[in-house]
Coordinates of C-alpha atoms and ligand atoms in Angstrom, one line a residue:
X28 CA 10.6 4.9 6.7
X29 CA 13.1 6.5 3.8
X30 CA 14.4 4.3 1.1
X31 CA 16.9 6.8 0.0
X32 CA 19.2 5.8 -2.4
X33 CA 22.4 5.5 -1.3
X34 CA 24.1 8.3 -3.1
X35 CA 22.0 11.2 -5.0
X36 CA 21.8 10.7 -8.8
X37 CA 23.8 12.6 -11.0
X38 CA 21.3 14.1 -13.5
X39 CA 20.9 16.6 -16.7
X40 CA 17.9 18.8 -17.2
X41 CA 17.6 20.0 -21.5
X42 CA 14.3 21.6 -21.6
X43 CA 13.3 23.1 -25.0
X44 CA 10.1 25.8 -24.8
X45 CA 8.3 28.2 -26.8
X46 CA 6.3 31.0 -25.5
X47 CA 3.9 32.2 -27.6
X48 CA 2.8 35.8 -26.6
X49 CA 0.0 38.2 -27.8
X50 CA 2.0 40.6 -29.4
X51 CA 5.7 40.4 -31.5
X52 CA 8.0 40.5 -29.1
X53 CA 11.0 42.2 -31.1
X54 CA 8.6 45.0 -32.3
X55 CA 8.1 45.9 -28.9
X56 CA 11.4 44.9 -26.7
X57 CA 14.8 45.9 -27.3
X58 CA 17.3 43.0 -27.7
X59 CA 19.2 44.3 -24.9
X60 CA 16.8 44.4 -22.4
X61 CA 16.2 40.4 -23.0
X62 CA 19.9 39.8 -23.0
X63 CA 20.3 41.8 -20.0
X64 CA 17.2 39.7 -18.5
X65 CA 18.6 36.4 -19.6
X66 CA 21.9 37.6 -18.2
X67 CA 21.0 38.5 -14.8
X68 CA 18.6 35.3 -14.7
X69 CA 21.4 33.3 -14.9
X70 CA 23.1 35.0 -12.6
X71 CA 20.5 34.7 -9.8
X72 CA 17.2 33.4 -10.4
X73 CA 17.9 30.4 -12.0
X74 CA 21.2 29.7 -9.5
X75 CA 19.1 30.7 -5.7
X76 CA 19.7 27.8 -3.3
X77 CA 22.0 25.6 -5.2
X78 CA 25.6 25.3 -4.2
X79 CA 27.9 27.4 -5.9
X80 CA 28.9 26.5 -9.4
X81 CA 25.6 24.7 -10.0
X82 CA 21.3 25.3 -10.9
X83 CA 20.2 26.2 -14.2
X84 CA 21.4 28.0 -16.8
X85 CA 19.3 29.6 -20.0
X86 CA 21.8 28.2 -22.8
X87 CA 20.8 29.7 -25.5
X88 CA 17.4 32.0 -26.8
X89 CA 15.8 33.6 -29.6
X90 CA 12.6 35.7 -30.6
X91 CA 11.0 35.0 -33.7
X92 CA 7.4 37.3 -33.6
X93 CA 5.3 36.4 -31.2
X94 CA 7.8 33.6 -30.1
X95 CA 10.3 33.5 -27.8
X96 CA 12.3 29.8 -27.6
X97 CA 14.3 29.3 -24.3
X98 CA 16.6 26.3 -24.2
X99 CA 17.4 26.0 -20.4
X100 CA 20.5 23.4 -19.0
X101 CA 20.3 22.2 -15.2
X102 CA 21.6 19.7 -12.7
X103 CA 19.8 18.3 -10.4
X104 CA 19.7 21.3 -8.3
X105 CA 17.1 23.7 -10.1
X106 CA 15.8 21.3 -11.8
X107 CA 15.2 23.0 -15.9
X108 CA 11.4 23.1 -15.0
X109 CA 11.6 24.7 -12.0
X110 CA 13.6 27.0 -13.5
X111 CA 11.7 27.8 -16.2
X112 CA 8.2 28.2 -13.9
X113 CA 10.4 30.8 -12.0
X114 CA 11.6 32.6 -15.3
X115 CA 8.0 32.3 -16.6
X116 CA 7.0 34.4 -13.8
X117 CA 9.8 37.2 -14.1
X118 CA 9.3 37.1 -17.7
X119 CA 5.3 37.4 -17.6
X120 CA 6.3 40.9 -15.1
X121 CA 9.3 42.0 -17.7
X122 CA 6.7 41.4 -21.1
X123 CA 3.8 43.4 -19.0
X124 CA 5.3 46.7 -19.1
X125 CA 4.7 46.7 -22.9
X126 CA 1.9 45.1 -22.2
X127 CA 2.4 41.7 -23.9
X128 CA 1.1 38.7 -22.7
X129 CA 2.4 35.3 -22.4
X130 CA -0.5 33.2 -24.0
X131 CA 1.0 29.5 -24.4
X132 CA 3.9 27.7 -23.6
X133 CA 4.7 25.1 -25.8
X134 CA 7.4 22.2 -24.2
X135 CA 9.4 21.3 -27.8
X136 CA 11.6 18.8 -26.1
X137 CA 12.4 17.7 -22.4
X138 CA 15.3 15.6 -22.4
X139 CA 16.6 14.2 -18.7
X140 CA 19.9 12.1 -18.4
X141 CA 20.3 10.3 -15.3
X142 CA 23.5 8.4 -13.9
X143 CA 22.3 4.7 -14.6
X144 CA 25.6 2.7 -13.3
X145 CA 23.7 1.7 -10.1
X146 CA 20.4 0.6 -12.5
X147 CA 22.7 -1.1 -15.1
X148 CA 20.8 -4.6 -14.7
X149 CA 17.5 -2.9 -14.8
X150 CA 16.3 -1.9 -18.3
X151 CA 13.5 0.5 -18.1
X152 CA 11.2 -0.3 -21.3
X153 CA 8.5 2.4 -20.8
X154 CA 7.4 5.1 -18.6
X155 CA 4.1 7.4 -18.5
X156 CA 4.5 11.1 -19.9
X157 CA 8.1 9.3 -21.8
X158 CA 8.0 9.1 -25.4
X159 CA 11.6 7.6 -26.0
X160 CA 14.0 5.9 -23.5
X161 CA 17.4 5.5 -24.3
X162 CA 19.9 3.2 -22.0
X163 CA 22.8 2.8 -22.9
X164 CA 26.7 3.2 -20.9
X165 CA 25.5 3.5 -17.7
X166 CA 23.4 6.3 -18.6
X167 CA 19.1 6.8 -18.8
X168 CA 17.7 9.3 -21.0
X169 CA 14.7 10.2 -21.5
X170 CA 12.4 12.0 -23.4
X171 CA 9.2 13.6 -22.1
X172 CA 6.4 14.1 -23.9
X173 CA 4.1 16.7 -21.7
X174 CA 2.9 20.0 -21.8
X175 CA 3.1 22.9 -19.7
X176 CA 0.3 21.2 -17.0
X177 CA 2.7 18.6 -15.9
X178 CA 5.2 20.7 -14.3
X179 CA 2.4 22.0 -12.2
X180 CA 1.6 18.4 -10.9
X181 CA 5.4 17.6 -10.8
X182 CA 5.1 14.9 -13.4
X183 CA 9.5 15.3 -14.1
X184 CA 9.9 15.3 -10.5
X185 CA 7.8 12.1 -9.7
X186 CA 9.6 10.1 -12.7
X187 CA 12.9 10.5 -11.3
X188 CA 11.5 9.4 -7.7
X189 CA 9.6 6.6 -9.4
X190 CA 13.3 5.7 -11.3
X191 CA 14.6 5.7 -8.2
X192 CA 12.4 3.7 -6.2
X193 CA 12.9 1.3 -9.3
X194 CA 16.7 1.3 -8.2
X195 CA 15.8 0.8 -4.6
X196 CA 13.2 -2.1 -5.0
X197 CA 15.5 -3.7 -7.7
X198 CA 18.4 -3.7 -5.3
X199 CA 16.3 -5.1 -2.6
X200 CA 15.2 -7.9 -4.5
X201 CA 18.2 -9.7 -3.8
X202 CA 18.4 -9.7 -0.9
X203 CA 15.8 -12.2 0.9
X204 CA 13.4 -10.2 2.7
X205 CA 14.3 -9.3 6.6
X206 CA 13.3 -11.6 8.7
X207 CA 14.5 -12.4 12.3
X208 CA 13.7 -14.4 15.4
X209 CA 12.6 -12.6 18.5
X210 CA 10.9 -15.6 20.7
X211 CA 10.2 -19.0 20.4
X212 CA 7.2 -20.4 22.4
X213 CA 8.4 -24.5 24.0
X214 CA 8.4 -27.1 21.7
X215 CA 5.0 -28.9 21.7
X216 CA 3.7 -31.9 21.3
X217 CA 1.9 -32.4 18.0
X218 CA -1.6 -34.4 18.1
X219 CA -2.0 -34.4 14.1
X220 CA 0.0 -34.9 11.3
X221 CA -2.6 -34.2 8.4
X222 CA -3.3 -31.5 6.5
X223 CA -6.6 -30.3 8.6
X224 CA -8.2 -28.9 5.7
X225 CA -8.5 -31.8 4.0
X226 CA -9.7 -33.7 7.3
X227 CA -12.4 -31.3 7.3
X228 CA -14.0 -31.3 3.8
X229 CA -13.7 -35.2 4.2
X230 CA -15.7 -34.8 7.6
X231 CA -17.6 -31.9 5.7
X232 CA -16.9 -29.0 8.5
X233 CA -16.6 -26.7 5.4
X234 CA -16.7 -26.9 1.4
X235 CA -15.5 -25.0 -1.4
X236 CA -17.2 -22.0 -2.4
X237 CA -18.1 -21.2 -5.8
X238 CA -15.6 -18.2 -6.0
X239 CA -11.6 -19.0 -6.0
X240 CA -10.2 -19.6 -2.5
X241 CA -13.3 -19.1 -1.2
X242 CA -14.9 -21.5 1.3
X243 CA -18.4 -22.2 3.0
X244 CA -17.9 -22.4 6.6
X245 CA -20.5 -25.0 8.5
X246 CA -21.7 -24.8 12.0
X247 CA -18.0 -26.6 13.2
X248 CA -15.8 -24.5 11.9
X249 CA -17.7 -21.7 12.5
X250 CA -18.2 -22.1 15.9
X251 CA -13.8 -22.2 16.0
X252 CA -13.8 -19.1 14.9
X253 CA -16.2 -17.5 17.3
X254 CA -14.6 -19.4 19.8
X255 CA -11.2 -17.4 18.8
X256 CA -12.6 -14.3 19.0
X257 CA -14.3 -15.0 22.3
X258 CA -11.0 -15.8 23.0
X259 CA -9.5 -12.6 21.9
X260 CA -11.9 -10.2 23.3
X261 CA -12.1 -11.9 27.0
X262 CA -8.7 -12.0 27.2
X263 CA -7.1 -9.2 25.0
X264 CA -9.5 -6.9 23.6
X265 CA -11.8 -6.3 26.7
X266 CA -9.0 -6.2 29.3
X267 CA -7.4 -3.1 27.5
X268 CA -10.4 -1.3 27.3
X269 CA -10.8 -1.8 22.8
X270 CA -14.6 -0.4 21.2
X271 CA -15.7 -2.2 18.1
X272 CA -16.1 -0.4 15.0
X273 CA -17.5 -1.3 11.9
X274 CA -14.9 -0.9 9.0
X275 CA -15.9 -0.3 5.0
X276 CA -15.3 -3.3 3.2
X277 CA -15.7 -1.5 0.0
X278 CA -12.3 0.1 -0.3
X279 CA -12.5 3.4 -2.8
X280 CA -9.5 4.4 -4.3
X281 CA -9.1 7.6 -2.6
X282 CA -8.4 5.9 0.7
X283 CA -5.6 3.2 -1.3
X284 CA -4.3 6.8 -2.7
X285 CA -3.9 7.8 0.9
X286 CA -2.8 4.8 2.3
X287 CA -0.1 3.6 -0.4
X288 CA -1.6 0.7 -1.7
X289 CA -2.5 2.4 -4.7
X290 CA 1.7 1.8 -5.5
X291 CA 1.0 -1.5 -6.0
X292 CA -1.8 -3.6 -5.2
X293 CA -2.8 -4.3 -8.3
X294 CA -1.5 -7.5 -8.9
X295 CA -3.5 -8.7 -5.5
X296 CA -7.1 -6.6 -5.7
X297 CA -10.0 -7.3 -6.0
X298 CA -11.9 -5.1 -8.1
X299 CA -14.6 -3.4 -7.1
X300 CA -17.3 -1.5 -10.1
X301 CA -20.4 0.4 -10.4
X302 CA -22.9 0.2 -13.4
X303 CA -22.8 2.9 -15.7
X304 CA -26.6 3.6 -15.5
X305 CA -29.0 1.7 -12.8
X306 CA -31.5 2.6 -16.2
X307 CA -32.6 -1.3 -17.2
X308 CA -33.0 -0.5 -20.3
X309 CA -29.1 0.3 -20.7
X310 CA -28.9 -3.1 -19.6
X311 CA -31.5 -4.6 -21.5
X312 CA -29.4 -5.9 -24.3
X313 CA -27.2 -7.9 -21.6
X314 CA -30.7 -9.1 -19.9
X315 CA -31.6 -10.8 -22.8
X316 CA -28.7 -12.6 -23.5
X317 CA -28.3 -14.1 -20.7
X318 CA -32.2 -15.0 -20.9
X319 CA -31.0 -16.6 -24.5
X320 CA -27.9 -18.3 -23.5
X321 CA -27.6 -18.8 -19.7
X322 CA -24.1 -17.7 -19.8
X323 CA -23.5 -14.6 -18.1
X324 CA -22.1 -12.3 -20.9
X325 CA -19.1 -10.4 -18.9
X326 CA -17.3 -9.2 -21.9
X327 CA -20.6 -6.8 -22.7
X328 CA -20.9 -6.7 -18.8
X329 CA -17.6 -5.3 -18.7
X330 CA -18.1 -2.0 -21.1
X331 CA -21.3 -0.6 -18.9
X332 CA -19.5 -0.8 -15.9
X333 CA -16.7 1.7 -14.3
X334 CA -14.1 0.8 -11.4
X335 CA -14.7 2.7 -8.5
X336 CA -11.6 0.7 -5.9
X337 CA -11.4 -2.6 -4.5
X338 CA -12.6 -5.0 -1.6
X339 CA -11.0 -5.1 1.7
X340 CA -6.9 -5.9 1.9
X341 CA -5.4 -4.8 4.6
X342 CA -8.9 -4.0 6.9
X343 CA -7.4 -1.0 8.7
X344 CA -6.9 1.8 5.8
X345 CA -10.3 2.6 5.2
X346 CA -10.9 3.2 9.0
X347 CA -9.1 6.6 9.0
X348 CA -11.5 8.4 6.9
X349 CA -13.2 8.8 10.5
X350 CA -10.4 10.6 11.4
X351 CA -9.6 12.2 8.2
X352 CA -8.5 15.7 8.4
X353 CA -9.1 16.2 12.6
X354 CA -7.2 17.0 15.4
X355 CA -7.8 15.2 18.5
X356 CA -7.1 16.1 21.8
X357 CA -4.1 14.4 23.5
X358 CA -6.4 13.3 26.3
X359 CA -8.2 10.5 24.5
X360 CA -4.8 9.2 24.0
X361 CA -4.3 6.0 23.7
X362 CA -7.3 5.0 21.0
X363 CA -8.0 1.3 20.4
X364 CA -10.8 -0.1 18.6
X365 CA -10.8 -3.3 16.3
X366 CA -13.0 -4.2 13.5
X367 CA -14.8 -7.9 12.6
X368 CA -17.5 -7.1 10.5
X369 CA -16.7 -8.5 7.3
X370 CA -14.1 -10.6 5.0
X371 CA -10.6 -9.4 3.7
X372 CA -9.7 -10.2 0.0
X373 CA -6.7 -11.0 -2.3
X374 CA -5.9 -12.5 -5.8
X375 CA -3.6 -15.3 -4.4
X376 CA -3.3 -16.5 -8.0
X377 CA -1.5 -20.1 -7.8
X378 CA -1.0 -19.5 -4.1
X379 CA -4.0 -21.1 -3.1
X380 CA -3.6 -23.6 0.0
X381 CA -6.3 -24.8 2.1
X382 CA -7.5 -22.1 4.8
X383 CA -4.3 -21.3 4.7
X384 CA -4.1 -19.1 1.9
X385 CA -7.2 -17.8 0.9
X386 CA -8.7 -15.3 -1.9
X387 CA -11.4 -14.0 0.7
X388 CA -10.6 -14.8 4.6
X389 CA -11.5 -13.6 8.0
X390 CA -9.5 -11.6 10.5
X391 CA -10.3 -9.6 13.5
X392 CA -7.8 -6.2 13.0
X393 CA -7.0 -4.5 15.9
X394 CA -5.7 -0.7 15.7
X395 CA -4.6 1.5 18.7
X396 CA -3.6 5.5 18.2
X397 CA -1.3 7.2 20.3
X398 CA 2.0 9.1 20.5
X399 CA 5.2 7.3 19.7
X400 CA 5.5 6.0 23.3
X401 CA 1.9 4.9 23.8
X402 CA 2.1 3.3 20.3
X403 CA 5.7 1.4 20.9
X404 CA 4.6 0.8 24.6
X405 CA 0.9 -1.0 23.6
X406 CA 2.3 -3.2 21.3
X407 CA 4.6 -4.7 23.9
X408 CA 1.2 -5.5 26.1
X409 CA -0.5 -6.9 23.4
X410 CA 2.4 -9.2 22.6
X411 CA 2.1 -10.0 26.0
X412 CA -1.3 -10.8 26.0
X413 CA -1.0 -12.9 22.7
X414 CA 1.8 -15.3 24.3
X415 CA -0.9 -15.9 27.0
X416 CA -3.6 -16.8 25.0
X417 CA -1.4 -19.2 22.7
X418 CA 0.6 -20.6 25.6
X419 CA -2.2 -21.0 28.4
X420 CA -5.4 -21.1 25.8
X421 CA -4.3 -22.8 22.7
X422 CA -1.2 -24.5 23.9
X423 CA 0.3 -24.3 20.6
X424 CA 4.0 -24.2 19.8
X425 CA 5.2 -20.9 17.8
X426 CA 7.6 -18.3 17.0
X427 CA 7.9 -14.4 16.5
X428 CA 9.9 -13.0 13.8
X429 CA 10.6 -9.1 13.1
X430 CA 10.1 -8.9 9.5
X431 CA 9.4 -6.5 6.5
X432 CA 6.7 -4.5 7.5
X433 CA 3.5 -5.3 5.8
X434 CA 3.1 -1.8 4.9
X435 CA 6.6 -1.5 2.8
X436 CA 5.7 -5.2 1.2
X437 CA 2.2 -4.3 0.6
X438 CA 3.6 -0.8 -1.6
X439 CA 6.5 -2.7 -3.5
X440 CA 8.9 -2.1 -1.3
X441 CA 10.0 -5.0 0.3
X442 CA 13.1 -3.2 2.3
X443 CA 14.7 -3.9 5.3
X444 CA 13.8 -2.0 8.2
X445 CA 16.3 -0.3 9.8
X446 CA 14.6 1.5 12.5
X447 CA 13.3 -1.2 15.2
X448 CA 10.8 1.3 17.0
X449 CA 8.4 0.9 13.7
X450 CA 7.9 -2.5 11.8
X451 CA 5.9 -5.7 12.2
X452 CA 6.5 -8.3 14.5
X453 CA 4.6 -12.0 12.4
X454 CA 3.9 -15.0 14.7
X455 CA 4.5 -18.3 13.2
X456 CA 3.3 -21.2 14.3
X457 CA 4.5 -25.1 12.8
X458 CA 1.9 -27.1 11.1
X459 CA 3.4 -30.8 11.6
X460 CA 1.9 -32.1 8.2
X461 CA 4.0 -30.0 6.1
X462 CA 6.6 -29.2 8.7
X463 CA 6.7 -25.7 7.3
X464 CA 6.2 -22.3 9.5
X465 CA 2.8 -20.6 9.0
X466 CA 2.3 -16.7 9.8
X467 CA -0.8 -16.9 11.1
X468 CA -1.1 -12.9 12.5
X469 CA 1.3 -9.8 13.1
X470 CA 1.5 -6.6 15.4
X471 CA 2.6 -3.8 13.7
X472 CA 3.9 -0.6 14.9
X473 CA 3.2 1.7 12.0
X474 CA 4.4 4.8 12.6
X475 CA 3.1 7.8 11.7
X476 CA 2.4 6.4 8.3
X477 CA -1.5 6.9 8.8
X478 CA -2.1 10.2 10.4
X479 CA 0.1 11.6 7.9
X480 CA -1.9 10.1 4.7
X481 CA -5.2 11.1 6.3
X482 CA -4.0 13.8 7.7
X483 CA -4.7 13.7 11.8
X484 CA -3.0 15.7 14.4
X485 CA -2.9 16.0 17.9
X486 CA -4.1 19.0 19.9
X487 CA -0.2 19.4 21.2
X488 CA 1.0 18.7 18.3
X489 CA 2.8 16.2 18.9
X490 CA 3.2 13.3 16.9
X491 CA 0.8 10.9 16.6
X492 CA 1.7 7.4 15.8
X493 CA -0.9 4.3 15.4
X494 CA -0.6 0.4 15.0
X495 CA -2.2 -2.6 14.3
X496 CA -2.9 -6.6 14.4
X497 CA -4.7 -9.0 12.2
X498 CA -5.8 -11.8 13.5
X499 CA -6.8 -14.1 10.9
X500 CA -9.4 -16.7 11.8
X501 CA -8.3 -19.2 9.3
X502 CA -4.8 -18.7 9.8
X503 CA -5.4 -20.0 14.0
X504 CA -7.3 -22.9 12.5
X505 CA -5.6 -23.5 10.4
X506 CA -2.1 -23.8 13.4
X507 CA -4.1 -25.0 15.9
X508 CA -5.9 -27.8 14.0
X509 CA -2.6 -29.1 12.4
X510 CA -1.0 -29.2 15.9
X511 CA -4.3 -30.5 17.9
X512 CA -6.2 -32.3 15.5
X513 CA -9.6 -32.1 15.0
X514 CA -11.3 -34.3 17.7
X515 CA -12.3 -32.2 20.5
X516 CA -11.5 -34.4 23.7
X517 CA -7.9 -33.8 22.5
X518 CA -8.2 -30.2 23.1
X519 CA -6.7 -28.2 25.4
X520 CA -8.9 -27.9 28.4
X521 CA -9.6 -24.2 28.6
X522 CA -10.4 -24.0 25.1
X523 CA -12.9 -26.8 25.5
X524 CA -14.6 -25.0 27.6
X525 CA -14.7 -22.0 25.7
X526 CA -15.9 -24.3 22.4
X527 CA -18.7 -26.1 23.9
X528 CA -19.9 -29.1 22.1
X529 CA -19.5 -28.7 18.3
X530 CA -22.7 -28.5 16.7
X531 CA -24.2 -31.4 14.1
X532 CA -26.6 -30.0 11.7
X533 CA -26.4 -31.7 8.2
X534 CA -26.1 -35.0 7.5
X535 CA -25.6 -36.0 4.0
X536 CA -27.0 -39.4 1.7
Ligands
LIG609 N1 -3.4 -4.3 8.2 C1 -2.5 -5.4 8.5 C2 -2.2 -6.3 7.4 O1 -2.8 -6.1 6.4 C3 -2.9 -6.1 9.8 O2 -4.1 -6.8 9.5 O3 -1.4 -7.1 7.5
ZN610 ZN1 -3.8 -3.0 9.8

């Protein structure tokens, strides 16, 4: 998936330095020698691999003592700190003959203009490592405020790919997100026309938990959701041969770095943190006042306590740190396992709407491995088996819609997806009360988005693609009781039988 922007950015490298050395410079090396170095640096060094006519150029110098100051000039081809780390390292040779070392570098002033016409709309108020940001004519300049450490880690280069990713998402925003029909189940006839979450508090199948779109399933609705994934495994998962795993549903940031979330989920997380100290006496103070005031004290909570990642978002990322870093043999080709052993979570802020839209929900994901063809090729028989199990099963009426893959929305990047072999495919089903569409699961074809951020091969080398499905629990509830209703001897048949009676356990006065 590239999000290139459309044309590459014109862009203007000023990089001021110092280099302090052990030993005066000028006592040591003749002027000419430098000038000759500076000369032929310019010549080749600083030019090798950019088109004619174009890299860096060392615009000026000067030694002062131990000092030598370097003002370097680029385009974007050698970019000014790439082409100082390769000067640095001719320069270190050149100053060890007269066995002077280079003992600091000092960065005086980074300055990069980019060609902002494209990001005219989009003011850029502050960046990290950016002391100063200037916008002004269609132009962006910045200036840096690093040291010699960040051109090891790339900091320049990542701005500029952040700046443009900026462009990209901000040019996307515009435009709705992709979204487009691929099937349409028969129309149905609707049993219901209320909202079935409401029908169920009032009938108390389930209540509100204490936590924010949270809820307390009873035995009823309970029993609908195992009676879904009964559903799902003797018809889906079982037939194609899938093993259950058991998924982490603590998700540490290392696996978010790896999977992309860690672009931007922030908004949606739910943080996860660690105490400080397990010692009680470092929580002593917080003890007692809670002793004192019977109000949980989360301001003093919060400065003993130290993030450590989030709960689960999207289920499957923290599955391939079984894989991480292995190479399998193309014969166990294709994988497919799925994972129900614990809740998903996200801030839905003012989203909130009955089991619709939840903070914490339920979802059975499903995830195959394989090359591209296995990969493209299983999601086609799953889709199969999912239009059997809501037409024959369910009998509910729905749609399926190519849209932005949840990947690309779930990093920031809501763009359209060109390529049709990877993407998501969300199936929507009508809920009659509000006469709106509800996605209530997708089958993704991921690419090779996974092996490559946890770094899994195949034997062959080949590439190796994966995929995956959520099926939310409270999402087929929630489509199946708006178009059935809740009383079961309006049920479909086969799904009746599946349910069984529903059970009665509290009664209330
Ligand atoms: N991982 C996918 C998602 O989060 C499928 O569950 O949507
Ligand atoms: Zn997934």
């Amino acid at each position: 998936m590239t999000n290139q922007t459309e044309k590459p950015m014109e862009m203007t490298f000023e990089l001021h330095v110092v280099l302090n050395c052990s030993a005066s410079v000028g006592d040591k090396v003749a002027r000419e020698e430098l000038a000759g170095f500076v000369t032929s640096s310019n010549n080749t060094l600083l030019t090798r691999g950019a088109p004619p006519g174009c890299g860096a150029q060392i615009v000026s110098w000067d030694v002062l003592d131990e000092k030598i100051n370097l003002t370097i000039v680029s385009d974007r081809f050698v970019r000014a700190h790439d082409a100082f780390l390769r000067l640095k390292k001719e320069l270190t040779k050149l100053l060890g003959k007269y066995r002077i070392g280079i003992r600091g570098i000092e960065i005086a002033e980074y300055r990069i203009t980019l060609d902002w016409e494209a990001g005219e709309g989009l003011q850029i108020r502050q960046l990290p490592f950016v002391k100063a940001i200037n916008q002004a004519q269609g132009r962006l300049e910045l200036l840096l405020e690093i040291d010699e450490s960040a051109f090891d880690k790339r900091i320049p280069d990542r701005l500029i790919r952040l700046l443009e990713d900026k462009l990209d998402a901000a040019r996307w925003k515009g435009k709705s997100e992709h979204w487009e029909l691929l099937f349409e189940s028969a129309k149905k006839h609707y049993l219901f026309d209320k909202d079935p979450t409401a029908e169920m508090l009032a009938r108390g199948w389930l209540e509100h938990a204490a936590g924010r779109g949270q809820y307390v399933y009873g035995p009823q609705v309970t029993r609908i959701f195992r009676t879904f994934e009964k559903i799902l495994l003797d018809e889906l998962l079982t037939p194609l041969g899938y093993n259950e795993m058991i998924f982490p549903k603590f998700v540490a940031w290392d696996v978010w770095k790896r999977s992309g979330h860690a672009k931007g989920i922030y908004p949606e997380a739910y943080y996860v943190c660690t105490p400080k100290t397990r010692d009680p006496e470092y929580w002593e103070d917080v003890m007692d006042y809670f002793k004192v005031t019977n109000e949980v004290p989360v301001d003093m909570i919060l400065g003993k306590i130290e993030n450590v990642g989030g709960m689960c978002y999207a289920q499957c990322p923290p599955f391939w740190v079984f894989l991480q870093g292995k190479t399998l043999p193309d014969d166990i080709l294709p994988v497919t396992v799925f994972d129900r052993s614990g809740p998903s979570y996200r801030y839905e802020s003012g989203g909130l709407h009955g089991i619709e839209r939840l903070d914490e929900f339920h979802r059975v994901e499903i995830l195959w491995i394989g090359t591209k063809e296995q990969t493209i090729e299983h999601a086609k028989v799953l889709h199969e088996k999912y239009r059997h199990i809501f037409d024959d099963i369910l009998d509910i009426e729905w749609r399926e819609a190519w849209v932005t893959p949840w990947f690309m929305a779930q990093e920031g990047k809501a763009g359209l997806s060109e390529l049709r072999e990877v993407g998501t495919t969300d199936y929507e089903a009508m809920l009659p009360y509000s006469e709106k569409w509800l996605e209530f699961q997708n089958v993704s074809v991921n690419g090779d988005k996974y092996p490559r951020g946890f770094s899994v091969k195949l034997q062959s080398g080949q590439e190796l693609w994966s995929g995956c499905s959520g099926v939310g629990l409270e999402r087929w509830a929630a489509v199946f009781l708006a178009q059935k209703g809740l009383d079961a001897e309006n049920w479909p048949q086969k799904f009746r039988s599946v349910v069984g009676e529903l059970p009665e356990v509290f009664r209330f006065l």
